[in-house]
mmCIF file of C-alpha atoms in Angstrom:
data_model
loop_
_atom_site.group_PDB
_atom_site.id
_atom_site.type_symbol
_atom_site.label_atom_id
_atom_site.label_comp_id
_atom_site.label_asym_id
_atom_site.label_seq_id
_atom_site.Cartn_x
_atom_site.Cartn_y
_atom_site.Cartn_z
ATOM 1 C CA MET A 1 131.793 120.510 83.016
ATOM 2 C CA THR A 2 132.165 116.736 83.190
ATOM 3 C CA LEU A 3 130.174 114.738 80.648
ATOM 4 C CA ARG A 4 128.941 111.371 81.870
ATOM 5 C CA ARG A 5 126.815 108.864 79.966
ATOM 6 C CA TYR A 6 123.203 109.084 81.118
ATOM 7 C CA LEU A 7 120.116 106.996 80.351
ATOM 8 C CA GLN A 8 116.489 106.936 81.419
ATOM 9 C CA LEU A 9 114.609 103.664 81.250
ATOM 10 C CA ASP A 10 111.288 102.015 81.860
ATOM 11 C CA VAL A 11 111.786 98.858 83.911
ATOM 12 C CA PHE A 12 109.347 95.917 83.983
ATOM 13 C CA ALA A 13 107.889 97.135 80.692
ATOM 14 C CA ASP A 14 107.672 96.041 77.065
ATOM 15 C CA ARG A 15 107.143 99.620 75.870
ATOM 16 C CA PRO A 16 107.998 103.165 77.030
ATOM 17 C CA GLY A 17 105.593 104.608 79.556
ATOM 18 C CA ALA A 18 104.407 101.318 81.012
ATOM 19 C CA GLY A 19 107.006 100.525 83.656
ATOM 20 C CA ASN A 20 108.877 102.094 86.548
ATOM 21 C CA PRO A 21 111.198 104.943 85.470
ATOM 22 C CA LEU A 22 114.904 104.825 86.317
ATOM 23 C CA ALA A 23 117.895 107.064 85.619
ATOM 24 C CA VAL A 24 121.361 105.518 85.256
ATOM 25 C CA VAL A 25 124.635 107.464 85.328
ATOM 26 C CA LEU A 26 127.619 105.596 83.905
ATOM 27 C CA ASP A 27 131.237 106.732 84.459
ATOM 28 C CA ALA A 28 130.343 107.820 88.004
ATOM 29 C CA ASN A 29 133.919 107.950 89.321
ATOM 30 C CA GLY A 30 134.584 111.310 90.962
ATOM 31 C CA LEU A 31 131.035 111.848 92.183
ATOM 32 C CA ASP A 32 130.812 112.066 95.963
ATOM 33 C CA ASP A 33 127.758 111.307 98.087
ATOM 34 C CA ALA A 34 126.465 114.873 98.051
ATOM 35 C CA ARG A 35 126.650 115.179 94.267
ATOM 36 C CA MET A 36 125.016 111.810 93.688
ATOM 37 C CA GLN A 37 122.184 112.826 96.004
ATOM 38 C CA ALA A 38 121.903 116.134 94.150
ATOM 39 C CA VAL A 39 121.600 114.355 90.789
ATOM 40 C CA ALA A 40 118.932 112.011 92.193
ATOM 41 C CA ARG A 41 117.013 114.965 93.595
ATOM 42 C CA TRP A 42 117.248 116.704 90.205
ATOM 43 C CA THR A 43 115.953 113.737 88.172
ATOM 44 C CA ARG A 44 112.897 113.441 90.456
ATOM 45 C CA LEU A 45 112.611 109.779 89.486
ATOM 46 C CA PRO A 46 111.944 107.026 92.033
ATOM 47 C CA GLU A 47 115.630 106.047 91.920
ATOM 48 C CA THR A 48 118.822 107.066 90.152
ATOM 49 C CA THR A 49 121.764 104.667 90.010
ATOM 50 C CA PHE A 50 125.480 105.333 89.625
ATOM 51 C CA VAL A 51 127.837 102.772 88.107
ATOM 52 C CA PHE A 52 131.437 102.279 89.278
ATOM 53 C CA PRO A 53 134.140 99.688 88.632
ATOM 54 C CA PRO A 54 133.787 96.673 90.950
ATOM 55 C CA THR A 55 135.878 96.323 94.100
ATOM 56 C CA GLN A 56 135.093 92.667 94.896
ATOM 57 C CA PRO A 57 136.223 89.580 92.968
ATOM 58 C CA GLY A 58 133.466 88.117 90.811
ATOM 59 C CA ALA A 59 131.493 91.358 90.435
ATOM 60 C CA ALA A 60 130.982 92.839 86.972
ATOM 61 C CA TYR A 61 130.301 96.352 88.273
ATOM 62 C CA ARG A 62 129.418 98.274 91.432
ATOM 63 C CA VAL A 63 126.223 100.271 91.832
ATOM 64 C CA ARG A 64 124.925 102.854 94.271
ATOM 65 C CA MET A 65 121.237 103.743 94.367
ATOM 66 C CA PHE A 66 119.626 107.007 95.443
ATOM 67 C CA SER A 67 116.032 108.119 95.765
ATOM 68 C CA PRO A 68 115.437 111.894 95.653
ATOM 69 C CA ARG A 69 115.725 111.890 99.459
ATOM 70 C CA ARG A 70 118.377 109.329 100.453
ATOM 71 C CA GLU A 71 120.634 106.455 99.452
ATOM 72 C CA VAL A 72 118.851 103.120 99.060
ATOM 73 C CA PRO A 73 120.685 99.891 100.005
ATOM 74 C CA PHE A 74 118.706 97.697 97.610
ATOM 75 C CA ALA A 75 115.771 97.938 95.246
ATOM 76 C CA GLY A 76 114.621 95.611 92.504
ATOM 77 C CA HIS A 77 113.872 97.851 89.551
ATOM 78 C CA PRO A 78 117.158 99.826 89.854
ATOM 79 C CA SER A 79 119.104 96.551 89.943
ATOM 80 C CA VAL A 80 117.368 95.185 86.834
ATOM 81 C CA GLY A 81 117.624 98.476 84.931
ATOM 82 C CA THR A 82 121.284 99.060 85.789
ATOM 83 C CA ALA A 83 122.219 95.564 84.634
ATOM 84 C CA HIS A 84 120.428 96.244 81.335
ATOM 85 C CA VAL A 85 122.461 99.434 80.795
ATOM 86 C CA VAL A 86 125.771 97.850 81.771
ATOM 87 C CA LEU A 87 125.211 94.960 79.368
ATOM 88 C CA GLU A 88 124.178 97.266 76.505
ATOM 89 C CA ALA A 89 127.195 99.529 77.120
ATOM 90 C CA GLY A 90 129.538 96.539 76.901
ATOM 91 C CA LEU A 91 130.858 97.072 80.423
ATOM 92 C CA ALA A 92 130.009 93.462 81.296
ATOM 93 C CA GLN A 93 128.915 90.250 79.638
ATOM 94 C CA ALA A 94 126.658 87.555 80.973
ATOM 95 C CA VAL A 95 128.571 84.428 81.938
ATOM 96 C CA GLU A 96 126.475 81.263 81.800
ATOM 97 C CA GLY A 97 123.379 83.452 81.777
ATOM 98 C CA HIS A 98 124.324 85.576 84.789
ATOM 99 C CA VAL A 99 125.989 88.877 85.666
ATOM 100 C CA VAL A 100 126.990 89.787 89.231
ATOM 101 C CA GLN A 101 126.227 93.175 90.781
ATOM 102 C CA GLU A 102 128.125 94.623 93.730
ATOM 103 C CA GLY A 103 126.091 96.891 95.990
ATOM 104 C CA ALA A 104 125.400 97.901 99.560
ATOM 105 C CA VAL A 105 123.866 94.486 100.366
ATOM 106 C CA GLY A 106 126.797 92.573 98.858
ATOM 107 C CA LEU A 107 127.105 90.565 95.653
ATOM 108 C CA LEU A 108 123.846 89.722 93.891
ATOM 109 C CA PRO A 109 123.573 87.677 90.684
ATOM 110 C CA LEU A 110 121.185 88.686 87.931
ATOM 111 C CA ALA A 111 119.836 86.144 85.451
ATOM 112 C CA VAL A 112 119.766 87.174 81.788
ATOM 113 C CA GLU A 113 117.330 85.367 79.494
ATOM 114 C CA GLY A 114 116.638 85.990 75.805
ATOM 115 C CA GLU A 115 117.966 88.673 73.505
ATOM 116 C CA GLY A 116 117.073 92.087 72.133
ATOM 117 C CA SER A 117 113.850 93.779 73.141
ATOM 118 C CA ALA A 118 112.461 90.483 74.469
ATOM 119 C CA ARG A 119 115.335 89.998 76.911
ATOM 120 C CA THR A 120 114.428 89.709 80.581
ATOM 121 C CA ILE A 121 116.719 90.378 83.517
ATOM 122 C CA SER A 122 115.977 89.143 87.044
ATOM 123 C CA VAL A 123 117.840 89.901 90.252
ATOM 124 C CA ARG A 124 118.207 87.336 93.019
ATOM 125 C CA THR A 125 116.859 89.339 95.899
ATOM 126 C CA PRO A 126 118.106 89.300 99.509
ATOM 127 C CA ARG A 127 116.519 86.550 101.600
ATOM 128 C CA ALA A 128 113.314 87.764 103.218
ATOM 129 C CA ARG A 129 112.153 86.706 106.669
ATOM 130 C CA VAL A 130 108.853 86.771 108.496
ATOM 131 C CA VAL A 131 108.962 89.392 111.240
ATOM 132 C CA GLU A 132 105.365 89.150 112.440
ATOM 133 C CA ILE A 133 102.066 87.585 111.441
ATOM 134 C CA ALA A 134 99.173 89.856 112.340
ATOM 135 C CA GLU A 135 96.051 88.732 114.117
ATOM 136 C CA ALA A 136 92.744 89.216 112.323
ATOM 137 C CA GLY A 137 91.470 92.741 112.984
ATOM 138 C CA ASP A 138 94.899 94.070 114.047
ATOM 139 C CA ALA A 139 94.269 97.730 114.888
ATOM 140 C CA ARG A 140 97.501 98.882 113.224
ATOM 141 C CA LEU A 141 96.253 97.567 109.867
ATOM 142 C CA ALA A 142 92.529 98.116 110.205
ATOM 143 C CA ALA A 143 92.479 101.740 109.065
ATOM 144 C CA ALA A 144 94.864 101.146 106.150
ATOM 145 C CA LEU A 145 92.699 98.243 104.947
ATOM 146 C CA ALA A 146 89.313 99.773 105.746
ATOM 147 C CA GLY A 147 86.598 98.600 103.381
ATOM 148 C CA LEU A 148 88.693 95.825 101.813
ATOM 149 C CA ALA A 149 87.582 92.238 102.380
ATOM 150 C CA PRO A 150 90.590 90.080 103.294
ATOM 151 C CA GLY A 151 91.845 87.189 101.212
ATOM 152 C CA ALA A 152 92.886 83.752 102.405
ATOM 153 C CA LEU A 153 96.284 84.569 103.927
ATOM 154 C CA PRO A 154 96.781 86.597 107.102
ATOM 155 C CA SER A 155 98.591 89.922 106.910
ATOM 156 C CA ALA A 156 102.286 89.771 107.730
ATOM 157 C CA LEU A 157 105.313 91.973 108.230
ATOM 158 C CA MET A 158 108.267 90.817 106.119
ATOM 159 C CA ASP A 159 111.862 92.030 105.993
ATOM 160 C CA GLY A 160 113.678 91.597 102.691
ATOM 161 C CA GLY A 161 116.149 94.465 102.938
ATOM 162 C CA ARG A 162 113.148 96.764 103.167
ATOM 163 C CA ARG A 163 110.276 96.009 105.538
ATOM 164 C CA TRP A 164 106.751 95.764 104.126
ATOM 165 C CA TRP A 165 103.357 94.881 105.514
ATOM 166 C CA LEU A 166 101.714 92.390 103.136
ATOM 167 C CA ALA A 167 97.942 92.005 102.953
ATOM 168 C CA GLU A 168 95.832 89.833 100.676
ATOM 169 C CA VAL A 169 92.593 91.333 99.340
ATOM 170 C CA ALA A 170 89.676 89.107 98.358
ATOM 171 C CA SER A 171 89.333 90.189 94.713
ATOM 172 C CA GLU A 172 91.164 91.930 91.890
ATOM 173 C CA ALA A 173 88.293 94.362 91.377
ATOM 174 C CA ALA A 174 88.270 95.415 95.030
ATOM 175 C CA LEU A 175 92.011 96.031 95.071
ATOM 176 C CA ARG A 176 92.039 97.936 91.797
ATOM 177 C CA GLY A 177 89.158 100.113 92.952
ATOM 178 C CA ALA A 178 90.595 100.881 96.393
ATOM 179 C CA THR A 179 91.377 104.481 97.340
ATOM 180 C CA PRO A 180 94.336 104.567 99.741
ATOM 181 C CA ASP A 181 93.957 106.303 103.094
ATOM 182 C CA TRP A 182 97.353 107.997 103.101
ATOM 183 C CA ASP A 183 97.144 109.180 106.700
ATOM 184 C CA ALA A 184 96.493 105.611 107.863
ATOM 185 C CA ILE A 185 99.231 104.170 105.640
ATOM 186 C CA ALA A 186 101.736 106.766 106.830
ATOM 187 C CA GLN A 187 100.828 106.039 110.451
ATOM 188 C CA LEU A 188 101.326 102.316 109.837
ATOM 189 C CA ALA A 189 104.687 102.896 108.150
ATOM 190 C CA GLU A 190 105.999 105.295 110.766
ATOM 191 C CA SER A 191 104.795 103.355 113.821
ATOM 192 C CA THR A 192 106.250 100.053 112.605
ATOM 193 C CA GLU A 193 109.347 101.435 110.813
ATOM 194 C CA THR A 194 108.280 99.961 107.483
ATOM 195 C CA MET A 195 107.902 101.146 103.890
ATOM 196 C CA GLY A 196 104.135 100.830 104.164
ATOM 197 C CA LEU A 197 101.548 98.428 102.780
ATOM 198 C CA CYS A 198 101.858 96.023 99.858
ATOM 199 C CA ALA A 199 98.381 94.736 99.037
ATOM 200 C CA PHE A 200 97.786 91.906 96.579
ATOM 201 C CA ALA A 201 94.958 89.880 95.064
ATOM 202 C CA ARG A 202 94.653 86.792 92.899
ATOM 203 C CA ALA A 203 94.004 87.847 89.303
ATOM 204 C CA ASP A 204 90.827 87.170 87.401
ATOM 205 C CA ALA A 205 91.241 84.378 84.858
ATOM 206 C CA GLY A 206 92.360 85.164 81.311
ATOM 207 C CA ASN A 207 94.206 88.431 81.956
ATOM 208 C CA GLY A 208 97.711 87.135 81.274
ATOM 209 C CA TYR A 209 98.977 87.653 84.831
ATOM 210 C CA ASP A 210 98.589 85.796 88.123
ATOM 211 C CA LEU A 211 98.568 88.519 90.791
ATOM 212 C CA VAL A 212 97.635 92.171 91.065
ATOM 213 C CA VAL A 213 99.853 94.195 93.416
ATOM 214 C CA ARG A 214 99.589 97.735 94.776
ATOM 215 C CA ALA A 215 102.471 99.033 96.909
ATOM 216 C CA PHE A 216 101.607 102.055 99.058
ATOM 217 C CA VAL A 217 104.715 103.777 100.428
ATOM 218 C CA GLY A 218 103.899 105.649 103.617
ATOM 219 C CA ALA A 219 107.263 107.038 104.727
ATOM 220 C CA PRO A 220 109.316 109.129 104.269
ATOM 221 C CA ALA A 221 107.182 110.171 101.274
ATOM 222 C CA ARG A 222 103.637 109.129 100.424
ATOM 223 C CA PHE A 223 103.154 107.574 96.989
ATOM 224 C CA GLU A 224 102.035 104.454 95.169
ATOM 225 C CA ASP A 225 104.944 102.604 93.577
ATOM 226 C CA ALA A 226 104.476 101.984 89.847
ATOM 227 C CA ALA A 227 106.364 98.670 89.983
ATOM 228 C CA SER A 228 108.421 97.436 92.912
ATOM 229 C CA GLY A 229 110.769 94.506 92.385
ATOM 230 C CA ALA A 230 111.765 94.435 96.055
ATOM 231 C CA ALA A 231 108.196 94.520 97.405
ATOM 232 C CA ASN A 232 107.171 91.770 94.989
ATOM 233 C CA ALA A 233 110.163 89.654 95.962
ATOM 234 C CA THR A 234 109.203 89.980 99.617
ATOM 235 C CA LEU A 235 105.670 88.947 98.696
ATOM 236 C CA ALA A 236 106.981 85.932 96.759
ATOM 237 C CA ALA A 237 108.869 84.804 99.858
ATOM 238 C CA TRP A 238 105.675 85.105 101.938
ATOM 239 C CA LEU A 239 103.681 83.115 99.381
ATOM 240 C CA LYS A 240 106.382 80.440 99.328
ATOM 241 C CA HIS A 241 106.355 80.356 103.133
ATOM 242 C CA ASN A 242 102.635 79.533 102.956
ATOM 243 C CA ASP A 243 102.895 77.117 100.017
ATOM 244 C CA ALA A 244 100.620 79.523 98.142
ATOM 245 C CA LEU A 245 102.592 80.471 95.035
ATOM 246 C CA PRO A 246 100.459 81.078 91.926
ATOM 247 C CA GLY A 247 101.534 80.149 88.416
ATOM 248 C CA ARG A 248 103.574 77.041 87.607
ATOM 249 C CA ASP A 249 106.995 75.713 88.624
ATOM 250 C CA GLY A 250 107.636 78.641 90.948
ATOM 251 C CA ARG A 251 107.097 81.208 88.166
ATOM 252 C CA TYR A 252 104.321 83.772 87.981
ATOM 253 C CA THR A 253 103.508 87.212 86.549
ATOM 254 C CA VAL A 254 102.409 90.336 88.437
ATOM 255 C CA SER A 255 100.440 93.315 87.128
ATOM 256 C CA GLN A 256 101.259 96.557 88.942
ATOM 257 C CA GLY A 257 100.925 100.292 88.368
ATOM 258 C CA ARG A 258 97.741 100.526 86.317
ATOM 259 C CA GLU A 259 96.028 102.575 89.034
ATOM 260 C CA VAL A 260 98.705 105.303 88.798
ATOM 261 C CA GLY A 261 98.949 105.466 85.009
ATOM 262 C CA PHE A 262 101.437 102.662 84.299
ATOM 263 C CA ASP A 263 101.053 99.037 83.228
ATOM 264 C CA ALA A 264 104.064 97.079 84.452
ATOM 265 C CA ARG A 265 104.603 93.333 84.266
ATOM 266 C CA LEU A 266 106.974 91.709 86.721
ATOM 267 C CA GLN A 267 108.248 88.157 86.371
ATOM 268 C CA LEU A 268 108.777 86.370 89.690
ATOM 269 C CA ARG A 269 110.548 83.040 90.167
ATOM 270 C CA VAL A 270 111.226 81.012 93.297
ATOM 271 C CA ASP A 271 113.942 78.455 92.554
ATOM 272 C CA GLU A 272 114.579 75.007 94.038
ATOM 273 C CA ASP A 273 116.708 76.530 96.807
ATOM 274 C CA GLY A 274 113.953 78.948 97.817
ATOM 275 C CA GLU A 275 115.734 81.961 96.353
ATOM 276 C CA VAL A 276 113.482 84.644 94.873
ATOM 277 C CA TRP A 277 114.267 86.200 91.483
ATOM 278 C CA SER A 278 112.459 89.402 90.503
ATOM 279 C CA GLY A 279 112.645 90.862 87.006
ATOM 280 C CA GLY A 280 111.206 91.626 83.616
ATOM 281 C CA GLN A 281 111.864 93.506 80.409
ATOM 282 C CA VAL A 282 113.528 96.931 80.148
ATOM 283 C CA CYS A 283 112.956 99.735 77.599
ATOM 284 C CA ASN A 284 115.381 102.533 76.796
ATOM 285 C CA VAL A 285 113.670 105.920 76.677
ATOM 286 C CA VAL A 286 116.464 108.545 76.836
ATOM 287 C CA ARG A 287 120.149 108.177 75.881
ATOM 288 C CA GLY A 288 122.668 110.971 76.221
ATOM 289 C CA THR A 289 125.064 112.665 78.604
ATOM 290 C CA ILE A 290 124.686 114.613 81.795
ATOM 291 C CA ASP A 291 126.803 117.647 82.599
ATOM 292 C CA TRP A 292 127.693 117.335 86.262
ATOM 293 C CA ALA A 293 131.040 118.243 87.741
#
């Protein structure tokens, strides 16, 4: 058997059990595509990442990401969590507050702020673009949003490496209390070749966060994401496009996952160049080795 360092984390969380789970396999040299997919299927976590030496100048490490069903070109919480593990393992050091990740979408910098358990890591996400702005009452969205009063912004389809429909809901209470119609969400995802529906609402005052987000994945599986860095980054780009960012100085906090038993906090930042950074804190939960040939 081949022993490889293995960790499980909670990403976008200040304590175990609050964030989005992630498995990270270090020392991944020698694992082929089929074995990496088998490990990801075995962990049954939203994503499992595999760390390799970099192949491009400027990169600190190379990562490949797998869901239990397929390889994923980019996702936010695996990027943030993998950077946390690489830094803790001493495989890389932040240079002027940044570490560079090599992946399927190219080189992406991650910003490292603070130290210890309070440290936050944010990935600069791929540039998102507006694919389509939906008309009010669009039939493709009507069933998925049935019973939810709309907010100020129109619904839109955005592409930020993964394609999401974004829809603003009028109130935090309405969004938190919504029961997803999975047949309608799956139909929306499949008919438009998207992940599904990312619904958001402005937060009630005094809660310590600016937005509430629920990300309903309709295809290939049906589930509510506990905390999606990529979906939130796409949303940040849409809010910037509409000059509707909450918070101050391009920074704001998102609450996600409470409706499915988690309590994640994501830190979003849109910089002066319009780049979106998505991140938060990371907690170690399991440290050990995995026996996989």
